Short mmCIF file of C-alpha atoms and ligand atoms in Angstrom, two decimals:
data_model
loop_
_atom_site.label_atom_id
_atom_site.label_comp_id
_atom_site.label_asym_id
_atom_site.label_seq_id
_atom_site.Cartn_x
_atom_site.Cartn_y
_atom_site.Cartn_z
CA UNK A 9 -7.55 -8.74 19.62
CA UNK A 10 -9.73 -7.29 21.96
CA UNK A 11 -10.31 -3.20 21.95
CA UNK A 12 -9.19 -3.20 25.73
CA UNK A 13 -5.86 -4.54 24.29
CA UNK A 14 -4.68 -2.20 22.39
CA UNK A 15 -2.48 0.18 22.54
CA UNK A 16 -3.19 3.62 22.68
CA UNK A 17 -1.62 6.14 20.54
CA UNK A 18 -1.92 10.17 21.27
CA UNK A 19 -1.94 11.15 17.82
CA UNK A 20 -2.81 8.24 15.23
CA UNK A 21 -2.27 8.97 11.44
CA UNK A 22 -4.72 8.87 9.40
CA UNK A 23 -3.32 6.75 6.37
CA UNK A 24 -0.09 5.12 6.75
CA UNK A 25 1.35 3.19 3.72
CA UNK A 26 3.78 0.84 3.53
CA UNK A 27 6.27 -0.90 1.63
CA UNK A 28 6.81 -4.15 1.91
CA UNK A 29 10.43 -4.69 1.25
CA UNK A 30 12.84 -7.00 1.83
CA UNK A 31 11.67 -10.51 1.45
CA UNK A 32 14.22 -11.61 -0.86
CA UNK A 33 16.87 -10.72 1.52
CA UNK A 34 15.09 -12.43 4.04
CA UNK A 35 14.68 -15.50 2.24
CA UNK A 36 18.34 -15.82 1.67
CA UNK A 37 19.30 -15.84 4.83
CA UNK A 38 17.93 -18.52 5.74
CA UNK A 39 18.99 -20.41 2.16
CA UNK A 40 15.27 -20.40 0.76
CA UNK A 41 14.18 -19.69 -2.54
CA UNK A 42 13.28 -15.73 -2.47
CA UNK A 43 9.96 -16.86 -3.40
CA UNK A 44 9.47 -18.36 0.44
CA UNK A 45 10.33 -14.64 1.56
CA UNK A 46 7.30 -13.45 -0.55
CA UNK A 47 4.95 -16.20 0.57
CA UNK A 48 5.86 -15.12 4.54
CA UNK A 49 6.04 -11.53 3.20
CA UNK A 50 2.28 -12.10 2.42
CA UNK A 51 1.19 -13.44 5.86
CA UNK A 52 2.79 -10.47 7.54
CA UNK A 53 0.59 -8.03 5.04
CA UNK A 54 -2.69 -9.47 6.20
CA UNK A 55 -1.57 -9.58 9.65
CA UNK A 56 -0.54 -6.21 9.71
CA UNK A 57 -3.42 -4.88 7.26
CA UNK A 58 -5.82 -6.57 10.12
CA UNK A 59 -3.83 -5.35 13.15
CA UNK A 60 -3.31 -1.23 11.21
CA UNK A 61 -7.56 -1.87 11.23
CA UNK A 62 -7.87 -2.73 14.56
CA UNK A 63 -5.96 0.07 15.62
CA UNK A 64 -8.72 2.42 13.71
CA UNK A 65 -6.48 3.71 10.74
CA UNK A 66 -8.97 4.53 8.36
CA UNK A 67 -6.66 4.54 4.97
CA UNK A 68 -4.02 2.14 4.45
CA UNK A 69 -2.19 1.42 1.27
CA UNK A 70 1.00 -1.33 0.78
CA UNK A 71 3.07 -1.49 -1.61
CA UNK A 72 3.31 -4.70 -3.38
CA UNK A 73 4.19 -5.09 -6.61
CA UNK A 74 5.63 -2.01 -8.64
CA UNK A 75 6.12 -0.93 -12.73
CA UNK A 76 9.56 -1.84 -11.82
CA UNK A 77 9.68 -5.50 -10.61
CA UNK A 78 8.43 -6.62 -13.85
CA UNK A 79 12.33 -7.03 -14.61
CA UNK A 80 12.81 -10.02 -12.21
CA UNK A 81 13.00 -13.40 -13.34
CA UNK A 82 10.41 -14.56 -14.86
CA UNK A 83 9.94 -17.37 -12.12
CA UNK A 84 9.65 -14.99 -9.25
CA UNK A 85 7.24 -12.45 -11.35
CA UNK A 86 4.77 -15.69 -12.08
CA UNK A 87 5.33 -16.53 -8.04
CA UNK A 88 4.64 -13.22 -6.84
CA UNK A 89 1.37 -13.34 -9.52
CA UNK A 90 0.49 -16.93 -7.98
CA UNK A 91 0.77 -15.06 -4.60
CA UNK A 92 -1.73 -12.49 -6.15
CA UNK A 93 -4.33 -14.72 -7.04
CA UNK A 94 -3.87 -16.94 -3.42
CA UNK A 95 -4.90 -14.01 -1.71
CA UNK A 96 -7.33 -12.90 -4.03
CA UNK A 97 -9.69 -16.08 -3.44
CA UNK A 98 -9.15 -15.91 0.19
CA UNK A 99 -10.26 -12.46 -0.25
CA UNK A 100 -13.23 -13.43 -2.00
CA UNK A 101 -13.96 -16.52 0.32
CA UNK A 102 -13.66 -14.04 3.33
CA UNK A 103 -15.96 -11.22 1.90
CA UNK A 104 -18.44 -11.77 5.15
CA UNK A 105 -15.79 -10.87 7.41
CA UNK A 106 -14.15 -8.16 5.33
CA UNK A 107 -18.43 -6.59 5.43
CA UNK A 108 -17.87 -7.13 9.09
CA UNK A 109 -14.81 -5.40 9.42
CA UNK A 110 -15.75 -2.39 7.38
CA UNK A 111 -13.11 -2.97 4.38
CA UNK A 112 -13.28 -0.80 1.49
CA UNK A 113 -10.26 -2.82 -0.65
CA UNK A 114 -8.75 -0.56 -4.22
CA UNK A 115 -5.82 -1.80 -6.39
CA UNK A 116 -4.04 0.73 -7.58
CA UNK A 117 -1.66 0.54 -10.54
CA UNK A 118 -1.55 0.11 -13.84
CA UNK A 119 -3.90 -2.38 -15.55
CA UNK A 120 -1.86 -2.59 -19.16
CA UNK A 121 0.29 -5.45 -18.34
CA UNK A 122 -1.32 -7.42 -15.99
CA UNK A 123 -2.93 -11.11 -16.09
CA UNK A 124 -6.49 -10.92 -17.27
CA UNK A 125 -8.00 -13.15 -14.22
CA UNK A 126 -6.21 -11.56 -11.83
CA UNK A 127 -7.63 -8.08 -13.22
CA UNK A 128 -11.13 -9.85 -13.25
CA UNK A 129 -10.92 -10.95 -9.56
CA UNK A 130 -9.58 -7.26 -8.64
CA UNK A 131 -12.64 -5.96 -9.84
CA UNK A 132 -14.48 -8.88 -8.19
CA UNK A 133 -13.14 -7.90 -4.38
CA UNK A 134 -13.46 -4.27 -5.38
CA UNK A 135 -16.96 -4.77 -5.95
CA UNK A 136 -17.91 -6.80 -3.33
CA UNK A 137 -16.17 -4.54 -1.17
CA UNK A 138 -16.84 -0.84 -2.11
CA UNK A 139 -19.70 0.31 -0.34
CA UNK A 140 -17.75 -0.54 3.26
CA UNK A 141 -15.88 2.58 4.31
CA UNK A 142 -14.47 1.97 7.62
CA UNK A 143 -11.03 1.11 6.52
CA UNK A 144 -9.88 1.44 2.98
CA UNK A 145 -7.36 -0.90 1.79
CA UNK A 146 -4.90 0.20 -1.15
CA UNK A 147 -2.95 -2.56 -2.61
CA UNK A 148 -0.53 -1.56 -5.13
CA UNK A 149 0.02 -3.95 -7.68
CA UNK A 150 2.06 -2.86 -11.11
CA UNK A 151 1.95 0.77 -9.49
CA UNK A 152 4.34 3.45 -10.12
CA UNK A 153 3.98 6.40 -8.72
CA UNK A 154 5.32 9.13 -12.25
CA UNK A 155 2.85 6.59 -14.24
CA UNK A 156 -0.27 7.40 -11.96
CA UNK A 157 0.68 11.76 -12.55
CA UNK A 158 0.87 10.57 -15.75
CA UNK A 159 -2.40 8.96 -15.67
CA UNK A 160 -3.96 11.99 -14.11
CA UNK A 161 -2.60 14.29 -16.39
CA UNK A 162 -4.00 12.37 -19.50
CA UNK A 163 -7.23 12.57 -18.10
CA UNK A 164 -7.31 16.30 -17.71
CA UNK A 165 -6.04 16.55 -21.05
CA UNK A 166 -8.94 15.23 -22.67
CA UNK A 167 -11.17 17.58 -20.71
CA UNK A 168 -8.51 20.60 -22.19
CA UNK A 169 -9.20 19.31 -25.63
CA UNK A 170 -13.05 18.66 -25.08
CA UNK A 171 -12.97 21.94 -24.43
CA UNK A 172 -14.56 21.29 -21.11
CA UNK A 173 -11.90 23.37 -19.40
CA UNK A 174 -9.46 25.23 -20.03
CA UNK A 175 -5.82 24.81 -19.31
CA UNK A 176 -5.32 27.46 -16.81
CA UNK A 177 -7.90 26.12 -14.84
CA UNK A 178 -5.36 22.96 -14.21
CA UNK A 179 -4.53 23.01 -10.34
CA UNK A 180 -3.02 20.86 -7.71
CA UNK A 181 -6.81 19.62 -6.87
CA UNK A 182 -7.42 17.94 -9.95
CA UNK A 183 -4.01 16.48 -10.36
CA UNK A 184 -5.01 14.77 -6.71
CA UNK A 185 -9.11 13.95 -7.90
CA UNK A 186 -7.39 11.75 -10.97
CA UNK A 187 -4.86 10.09 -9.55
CA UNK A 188 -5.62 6.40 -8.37
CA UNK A 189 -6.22 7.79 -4.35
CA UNK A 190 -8.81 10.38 -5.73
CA UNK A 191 -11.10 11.30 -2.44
CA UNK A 192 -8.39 9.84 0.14
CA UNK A 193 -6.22 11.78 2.11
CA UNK A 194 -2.68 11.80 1.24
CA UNK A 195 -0.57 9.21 3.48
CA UNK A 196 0.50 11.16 6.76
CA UNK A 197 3.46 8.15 7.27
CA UNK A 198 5.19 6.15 4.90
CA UNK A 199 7.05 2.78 6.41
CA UNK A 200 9.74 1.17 4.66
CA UNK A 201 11.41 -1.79 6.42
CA UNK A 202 14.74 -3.62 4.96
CA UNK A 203 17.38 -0.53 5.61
CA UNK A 204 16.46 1.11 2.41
CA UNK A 205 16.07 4.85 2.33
CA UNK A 206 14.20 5.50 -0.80
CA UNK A 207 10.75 5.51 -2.25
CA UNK A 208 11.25 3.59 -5.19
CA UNK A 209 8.44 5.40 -7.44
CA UNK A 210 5.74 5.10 -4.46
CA UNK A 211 3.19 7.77 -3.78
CA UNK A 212 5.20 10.30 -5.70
CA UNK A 213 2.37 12.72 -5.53
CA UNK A 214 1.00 11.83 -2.52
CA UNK A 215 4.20 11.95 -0.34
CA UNK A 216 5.07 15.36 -0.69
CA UNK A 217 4.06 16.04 3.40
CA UNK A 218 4.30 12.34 4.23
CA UNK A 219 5.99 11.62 7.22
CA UNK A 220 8.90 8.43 7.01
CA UNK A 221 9.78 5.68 9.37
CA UNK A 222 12.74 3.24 8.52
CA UNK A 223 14.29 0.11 9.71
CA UNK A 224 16.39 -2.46 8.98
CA UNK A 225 13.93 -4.79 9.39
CA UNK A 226 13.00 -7.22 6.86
CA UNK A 227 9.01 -6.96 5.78
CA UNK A 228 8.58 -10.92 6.55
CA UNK A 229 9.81 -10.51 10.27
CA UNK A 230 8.07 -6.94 10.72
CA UNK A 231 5.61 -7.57 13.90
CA UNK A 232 2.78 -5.65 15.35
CA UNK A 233 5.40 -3.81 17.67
CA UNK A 234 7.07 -2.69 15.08
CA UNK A 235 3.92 -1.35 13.37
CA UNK A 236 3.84 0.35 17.18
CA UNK A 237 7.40 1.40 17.42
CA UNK A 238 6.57 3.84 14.04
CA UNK A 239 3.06 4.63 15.44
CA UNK A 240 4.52 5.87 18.33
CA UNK A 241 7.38 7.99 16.53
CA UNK A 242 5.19 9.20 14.62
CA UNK A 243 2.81 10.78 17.07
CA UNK A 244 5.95 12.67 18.40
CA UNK A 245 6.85 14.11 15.14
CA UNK A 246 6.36 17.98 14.80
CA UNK A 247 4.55 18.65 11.21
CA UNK A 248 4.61 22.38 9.95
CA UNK A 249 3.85 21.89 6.27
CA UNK A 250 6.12 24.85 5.58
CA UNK A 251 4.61 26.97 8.67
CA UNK A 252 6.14 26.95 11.94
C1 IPE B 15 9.67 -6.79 -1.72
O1 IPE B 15 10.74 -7.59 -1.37
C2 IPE B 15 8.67 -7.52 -2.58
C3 IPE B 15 8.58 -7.03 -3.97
C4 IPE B 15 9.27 -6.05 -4.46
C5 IPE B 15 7.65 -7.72 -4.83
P1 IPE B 15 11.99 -7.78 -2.32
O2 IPE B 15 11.74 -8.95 -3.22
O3 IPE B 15 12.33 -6.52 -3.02
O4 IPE B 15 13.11 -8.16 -1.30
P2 IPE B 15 14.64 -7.72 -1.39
O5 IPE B 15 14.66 -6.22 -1.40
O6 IPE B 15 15.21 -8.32 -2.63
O7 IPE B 15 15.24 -8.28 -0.14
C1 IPE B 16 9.81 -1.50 -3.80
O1 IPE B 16 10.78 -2.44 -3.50
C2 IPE B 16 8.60 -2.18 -4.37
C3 IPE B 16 7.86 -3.02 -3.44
C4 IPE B 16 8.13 -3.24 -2.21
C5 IPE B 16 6.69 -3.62 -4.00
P1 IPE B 16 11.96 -2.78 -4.51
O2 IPE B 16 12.74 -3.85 -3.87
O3 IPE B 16 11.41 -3.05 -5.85
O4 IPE B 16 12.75 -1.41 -4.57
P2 IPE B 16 14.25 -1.12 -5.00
O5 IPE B 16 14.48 -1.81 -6.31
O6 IPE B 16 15.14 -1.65 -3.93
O7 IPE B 16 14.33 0.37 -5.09
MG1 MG B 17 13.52 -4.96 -2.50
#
């Protein structure tokens, strides 16, 4: 899309993250396997990831795949990994363009548990993709949000017990510098489509001054004026982080 095209937005958040929910639902609506909700689910993530870009939102992070979902059938799990590795090539294939575009691209989540290639091409994409920093791409695969403080707090637990400081000097800084979003700004909106009004373990440290935008919507039919339709809310929202 051309620049001239796009909308403009008075205030534009800097990191908006997303979860993309609601694909089974979708799916059976229309009397396909849920798995067909996922696939579309997919193409709506890059066209949204591209369009978010385009717009000039510098951090984005969606929610794909959580600690949770690992207790779905085993059918759709291996689908949604299939899915996984699908857009992992293309990612790979497209790495000139992604340079172009400026895309810094981090899973986040937890590595125990996952497929060994699709860990190895995560690290590829990362790799080819980490010294871009005009838009940085989360993707949140096997991520829960009480694992990642968890995480953090392991880390600065071996520093307590190397001696390397001391347990008083444990503040809300380092929590944030060891948790998977170290160095990012927390995520001023959180979207979640499918008329669900929870954050299912996402961002749990990160959302404490997040702003939210719901919808009935399902994630596989969420457009570009949707993505607008929260943009603009959003730039009308007051935020006082406690002042006034
Ligand atoms: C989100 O859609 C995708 C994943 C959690 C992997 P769902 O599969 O949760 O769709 P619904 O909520 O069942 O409709
Ligand atoms: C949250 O959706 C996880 C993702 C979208 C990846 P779920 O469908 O798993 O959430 P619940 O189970 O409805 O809370
Ligand atoms: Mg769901």
């Amino acid at each position: 899309m051309e620049k001239a095209e796009l909308p403009h937005f008075d205030v534009l958040p800097q990191h908006v993250a997303i979860i993309m929910d609601g694909n089974g639902r979708w799916a059976k609506s229309r009397n396909l396997p849920r798995t067909e909700g996922h696939k579309v689910g997919g193409r709506v993530f890059r066209m949204i990831c591209d369009y978010a870009a385009d717009l000039g939102i510098k951090y984005l992070t969606f929610y794909a795949f959580s600690t949770e979902n690992w207790k779905r059938p085993q059918q759709e799990v291996d689908a949604i990994m299939d899915l996984f590795r699908d857009y992992l090539f293309e990612m790979e294939d497209r790495k000139a363009e992604n340079e172009e575009r400026g895309y810094n691209i981090r899973f986040i989540g937890e590595k125990t548990g996952m497929p060994e290639d699709i860990l190895n091409l995560f690290g590829t994409v990362e790799g080819d993709s980490e010294k871009q920093n005009k838009t940085h791409i989360n993707i949140a695969v096997n991520y829960g949000g009480r694992k990642e403080i968890v995480h953090s707090v392991k880390e600065i637990a071996l520093k307590v017990a190397a001696g390397e400081i001391s347990a008083d000097d444990i503040n809300e800084e380092m929590i944030s510098d060891n948790i998977y979003t170290a160095g990012q700004p927390d995520p001023d909106l959180i979207i979640r489509p499918s008329g669900e009004y929870r954050l299912s373990n996402f961002l749990t440290w990160q959302s404490a001054y997040s702003e939210f935008w719901y919808s009935d919507i399902l994630w596989p039919d969420f457009t570009k004026e949707d993505f607008n339709k929260a943009l603009e809310e959003y730039s009308k929202r007051h935020r006082r982080f406690g002042g006034i």
